[in-house]
Structure formats: structure tokens, C-alpha cells
Amino acid sequence: MALPILNTPEFETTIPSTNQKINFRPFLVKEEKILFMALQGNDPSEMSTAVQRVLESCITTPGIDVGLFATFDIEYLFLKLRAKSVGEVIDLKLRHNTGDCTYIHQHSLNIDDINVVIPDDLDNKIQITDHVGIVLKFPSIEIASKLPQDNNMDSLIDLIAGCVDVVYDSDKVYEDFSREEIKTFLESLNGPQFTKIRDFFKRVPKLSHDIEWTCPKCGETEKIHLEGLASFFM
Ligand SMILES: [Zn+2]
């Protein structure tokens, strides 16, 4: 005999980088299993693959490609998903680590208080010379996850090449170019021109939150800066 089908509610949220509204359902036991296994592995790239897979299953708006989302979009959406699936409050254990005091403080963090702030003056259009410029995209999870962790110049150029949306000059906008062509173009820049591009990536928004708390045992005030998805689930 067929068992009854359970209805799951749907919620709406906004993708930070594009302001597009999307719908999602909470994650279910089958998805929690994927996340739990990834958490135990303690491998950041495995964790981000698991988060991506769960988002793919839970976003109900058709035609959405999670692989193209900016990394901070993924982190933000995952927190929203967690809020509707497990609860809006994350319980953090914060240890006071100054001097002899090792007091452990229970902090309740409301997910709705965590935001992604995109600086108003962050311009994705970079003027390279008087006539030539480029328009950049935020790194997607697909691009970011393919990068080796080391910070060498080759992987930086690779990352940037994957994020160039268009190149333009006074006459024309170039949208159709190969990865090799754009890498050659980037390698032909001089130091100050390349720095302008690099500065954009340094300022890509991150999911972050500051917590200030006063230790009831010794009376000192502590400040903590949480950044990146993993820090919210320590
Ligand atoms: Zn203390």
C-alpha cells in the first residue's frame, strides 16, 4: 500500500549578488545525511560540494544553476536554508581565552542577524587604460572550488580569467573569447593595471558577523569575528 506523501512548506529568499528572488524548501533527512557525512570528513572542498548538492535539491525555482552563484551567495542561502530546516538560532560555544580564564559562554546567534554586505563603491567595471576596460563577475563556487589552495600567480590569473564577463574598448564590446585569450590578455597588463583588478577580488563580500560579549567570570569584554560558513558551525 502506498504511504501518504508529506507536504513540505516553501519559503522565499533573495540571492545577495543579483537580488533575484528564489523559492526553497527546508532540507529533509536525506539531505541532512549528506551534510552530516561531509561535516565529519572535515574537508572544506567536500563540505562545499555537499552544501552545493543540498541547495540544488532544495531550491524549487526552476532553471537555477547553483554552480554559477557567487561563493557568498551560497553561504548566505545555506544559512537561510538551515534557519528554515533546523531553526533560526545557532548555539555557539565561545571560550574565553585570556590569561587564566577559560570560561565557556553559550551564545545564541540569530541567523536573521547575519548578512552579506556588498560595499556600495565596489565597481565591477575596471578601466584599464583610457580606452580599454573589463567587466568582472564575482567568483562562482564552481570557479572557486577548482582552484588549488596555494596562492600562486598562475591560479590567481586562472581565477580572474574565469570571472571576466566582457572586455571593451572605445569601439566595441568583446564577449566571445577563449580562456586562453583572456589569460594572454591579463598577462599583458602592467603591475598597476593588474593591481586594480586584484583589488576588486580582495573586496568580494564575505559572510561575516561580529559578536561582542562580556565574560561573567572575569568581567572582560571579548570581540569575535566570524567569517565563512564553517565558522558558524564550530
Ligand atoms: Zn573570562
Coordinates of C-alpha atoms and ligand atoms in Angstrom, one line a residue:
M1 CA 0.0 0.0 0.0
A2 CA 1.3 3.4 -0.9
L3 CA 2.2 5.5 2.1
P4 CA 0.9 9.1 2.4
I5 CA 3.0 11.8 0.8
L6 CA 4.3 14.5 3.1
N7 CA 3.9 18.2 2.1
T8 CA 6.9 20.4 2.6
P9 CA 6.4 24.2 3.0
E10 CA 8.2 26.6 0.7
F11 CA 10.0 29.9 1.6
E12 CA 11.2 32.8 -0.4
T13 CA 14.6 34.5 -0.2
T14 CA 16.8 36.8 -2.2
I15 CA 20.2 36.0 -3.9
P16 CA 22.5 38.7 -2.5
S17 CA 24.6 39.3 -5.6
T18 CA 21.7 39.6 -8.1
N19 CA 18.7 40.4 -5.9
Q20 CA 16.8 37.7 -7.7
K21 CA 14.0 36.1 -5.6
I22 CA 14.0 32.3 -5.3
N23 CA 11.9 29.7 -3.5
F24 CA 13.3 26.8 -1.5
R25 CA 12.0 24.1 0.8
P26 CA 13.7 23.0 4.0
F27 CA 16.3 20.2 3.9
L28 CA 15.0 16.8 4.8
V29 CA 16.6 13.8 6.5
K30 CA 18.0 12.6 3.2
E31 CA 19.9 15.9 2.8
E32 CA 20.9 16.1 6.4
K33 CA 22.6 12.8 5.9
I34 CA 24.8 14.3 3.1
L35 CA 25.7 17.3 5.3
F36 CA 26.5 15.2 8.3
M37 CA 28.8 12.9 6.4
A38 CA 30.6 16.0 4.9
L39 CA 31.0 17.6 8.3
Q40 CA 32.6 14.5 9.7
G41 CA 35.1 14.4 6.8
N42 CA 36.5 17.9 7.9
D43 CA 37.5 18.6 4.3
P44 CA 36.4 22.1 3.1
S45 CA 36.0 21.1 -0.5
E46 CA 33.9 18.1 0.4
M47 CA 31.8 20.4 2.6
S48 CA 31.2 22.9 -0.2
T49 CA 30.2 20.1 -2.6
A50 CA 27.7 18.8 0.0
V51 CA 26.3 22.3 0.5
Q52 CA 26.0 22.8 -3.2
R53 CA 24.2 19.5 -3.7
V54 CA 21.8 20.2 -0.8
L55 CA 21.0 23.7 -2.3
E56 CA 20.4 22.1 -5.7
S57 CA 17.8 19.7 -4.2
C58 CA 16.1 22.3 -2.0
I59 CA 15.8 25.3 -4.4
T60 CA 12.4 24.8 -6.1
T61 CA 12.6 27.8 -8.5
P62 CA 13.2 26.2 -11.9
G63 CA 16.2 27.0 -14.1
I64 CA 18.6 27.9 -11.3
D65 CA 22.2 26.9 -11.7
V66 CA 23.8 26.8 -8.2
G67 CA 27.3 26.3 -9.7
L68 CA 27.1 29.9 -11.1
F69 CA 26.3 31.5 -7.7
A70 CA 28.9 33.6 -6.1
T71 CA 30.6 31.9 -3.1
F72 CA 29.0 34.4 -0.7
D73 CA 25.5 33.7 -2.2
I74 CA 26.0 30.0 -1.4
E75 CA 27.0 30.7 2.1
Y76 CA 24.1 33.1 2.7
L77 CA 21.5 30.8 1.1
F78 CA 22.7 27.8 3.1
L79 CA 22.3 29.8 6.4
K80 CA 18.7 30.7 5.3
L81 CA 18.1 27.1 4.4
R82 CA 19.4 26.0 7.8
A83 CA 17.2 28.5 9.6
K84 CA 14.0 27.0 8.0
S85 CA 15.2 23.4 8.4
V86 CA 16.7 23.2 11.8
G87 CA 16.0 26.6 13.5
E88 CA 16.7 30.3 13.3
V89 CA 19.1 30.2 16.2
I90 CA 22.7 28.8 16.2
D91 CA 24.1 27.9 19.6
L92 CA 27.8 28.8 19.7
K93 CA 30.2 27.9 22.5
L94 CA 32.6 30.7 22.9
R95 CA 35.6 30.1 25.1
H96 CA 37.3 32.9 27.0
N97 CA 40.9 32.5 26.3
T98 CA 42.6 35.4 28.1
G99 CA 45.0 34.8 31.0
D100 CA 43.8 32.1 33.4
C101 CA 40.1 32.4 32.5
T102 CA 38.7 29.6 30.4
Y103 CA 35.0 30.4 30.9
I104 CA 32.7 28.9 28.2
H105 CA 30.0 31.2 27.1
Q106 CA 26.8 30.0 25.3
H107 CA 25.9 32.4 22.6
S108 CA 22.7 32.3 20.7
L109 CA 23.1 33.7 17.3
N110 CA 20.0 34.5 15.2
I111 CA 20.5 33.7 11.6
D112 CA 18.4 36.7 10.5
D113 CA 21.1 39.0 12.0
I114 CA 23.8 37.6 9.7
N115 CA 24.1 39.5 6.4
V116 CA 26.2 39.8 3.3
V117 CA 27.3 43.4 2.8
I118 CA 28.2 44.4 -0.7
P119 CA 30.2 47.7 -0.5
D120 CA 28.3 50.5 -2.4
D121 CA 31.5 51.7 -4.1
L122 CA 32.6 48.2 -5.3
D123 CA 32.6 48.7 -9.0
N124 CA 32.9 45.6 -11.2
K125 CA 33.8 47.7 -14.2
I126 CA 37.6 48.2 -14.3
Q127 CA 39.0 50.9 -16.6
I128 CA 42.5 49.6 -17.5
T129 CA 43.6 52.4 -19.9
D130 CA 41.8 55.4 -21.3
H131 CA 40.3 53.2 -24.0
V132 CA 40.2 49.7 -22.7
G133 CA 38.5 48.1 -19.7
I134 CA 36.9 44.9 -18.4
V135 CA 33.7 44.0 -16.5
L136 CA 34.1 41.3 -13.8
K137 CA 31.8 38.8 -12.2
F138 CA 32.1 37.6 -8.6
P139 CA 33.8 34.2 -8.4
S140 CA 31.3 31.4 -8.6
I141 CA 31.6 28.3 -6.4
E142 CA 32.4 26.3 -9.5
I143 CA 35.4 28.5 -10.3
A144 CA 36.5 28.8 -6.6
S145 CA 36.3 25.1 -6.0
K146 CA 38.5 24.2 -9.0
L147 CA 41.3 26.4 -7.6
P148 CA 44.3 24.9 -5.9
Q149 CA 44.7 26.3 -2.3
D150 CA 48.1 27.8 -2.9
N151 CA 48.3 31.4 -3.6
N152 CA 50.5 31.4 -6.8
M153 CA 50.2 33.8 -9.7
D154 CA 49.0 31.1 -12.2
S155 CA 46.0 30.2 -10.1
L156 CA 45.2 33.9 -9.5
I157 CA 45.2 34.5 -13.2
D158 CA 43.1 31.4 -13.7
L159 CA 40.6 32.7 -11.2
I160 CA 40.4 36.1 -12.7
A161 CA 40.1 34.7 -16.3
G162 CA 37.0 32.8 -15.1
C163 CA 35.5 36.0 -13.8
V164 CA 35.9 38.3 -16.8
D165 CA 32.5 38.9 -18.2
V166 CA 33.4 41.3 -21.1
V167 CA 36.3 43.3 -22.4
Y168 CA 35.6 46.6 -24.1
D169 CA 37.4 49.4 -25.9
S170 CA 36.1 52.7 -27.4
D171 CA 34.6 50.9 -30.4
K172 CA 33.5 47.5 -29.3
V173 CA 32.4 45.1 -26.5
Y174 CA 34.1 41.7 -26.7
E175 CA 32.1 38.9 -25.2
D176 CA 33.3 36.0 -27.2
F177 CA 36.8 34.9 -26.2
S178 CA 38.5 31.7 -25.1
R179 CA 40.0 31.1 -21.7
E180 CA 43.5 31.2 -23.3
E181 CA 42.8 34.5 -25.0
I182 CA 41.7 36.2 -21.8
K183 CA 44.7 34.8 -19.9
T184 CA 47.1 36.2 -22.5
F185 CA 45.3 39.5 -22.2
L186 CA 45.7 39.5 -18.4
E187 CA 49.3 38.6 -18.7
S188 CA 49.9 41.6 -20.9
L189 CA 48.9 44.0 -18.2
N190 CA 51.4 46.1 -16.3
G191 CA 51.7 45.9 -12.5
P192 CA 49.4 48.9 -11.6
Q193 CA 46.7 47.7 -14.1
F194 CA 46.8 44.2 -12.6
T195 CA 46.6 45.6 -9.1
K196 CA 43.3 47.4 -9.9
I197 CA 41.8 44.1 -10.9
R198 CA 43.2 42.3 -7.9
D199 CA 41.7 44.9 -5.6
F200 CA 38.2 44.0 -6.8
F201 CA 38.7 40.4 -5.7
K202 CA 40.2 41.4 -2.4
R203 CA 36.9 43.3 -1.7
V204 CA 34.5 40.5 -2.7
P205 CA 31.9 40.3 0.1
K206 CA 32.1 37.6 2.7
L207 CA 29.6 36.2 5.0
S208 CA 30.7 37.5 8.3
H209 CA 29.4 38.6 11.7
D210 CA 30.9 40.3 14.8
I211 CA 30.0 39.2 18.3
E212 CA 30.8 41.1 21.4
W213 CA 30.3 39.5 24.8
T214 CA 31.3 40.2 28.4
C215 CA 32.7 37.3 30.4
P216 CA 30.6 36.9 33.5
K217 CA 33.5 35.2 35.3
C218 CA 36.3 37.9 34.9
G219 CA 34.3 40.8 33.5
E220 CA 36.4 41.3 30.4
T221 CA 34.8 42.1 27.1
E222 CA 35.7 39.9 24.1
K223 CA 35.2 40.5 20.4
I224 CA 34.9 37.7 17.9
H225 CA 34.8 38.0 14.1
L226 CA 33.1 35.0 12.4
E227 CA 33.9 34.6 8.7
G228 CA 32.9 31.9 6.2
L229 CA 30.3 29.2 6.6
A230 CA 32.4 26.8 8.7
S231 CA 32.9 29.4 11.5
F232 CA 29.2 29.5 12.1
F233 CA 29.1 25.7 12.8
M234 CA 32.1 25.3 15.0
Ligands
ZN1 ZN 36.7 35.4 31.4

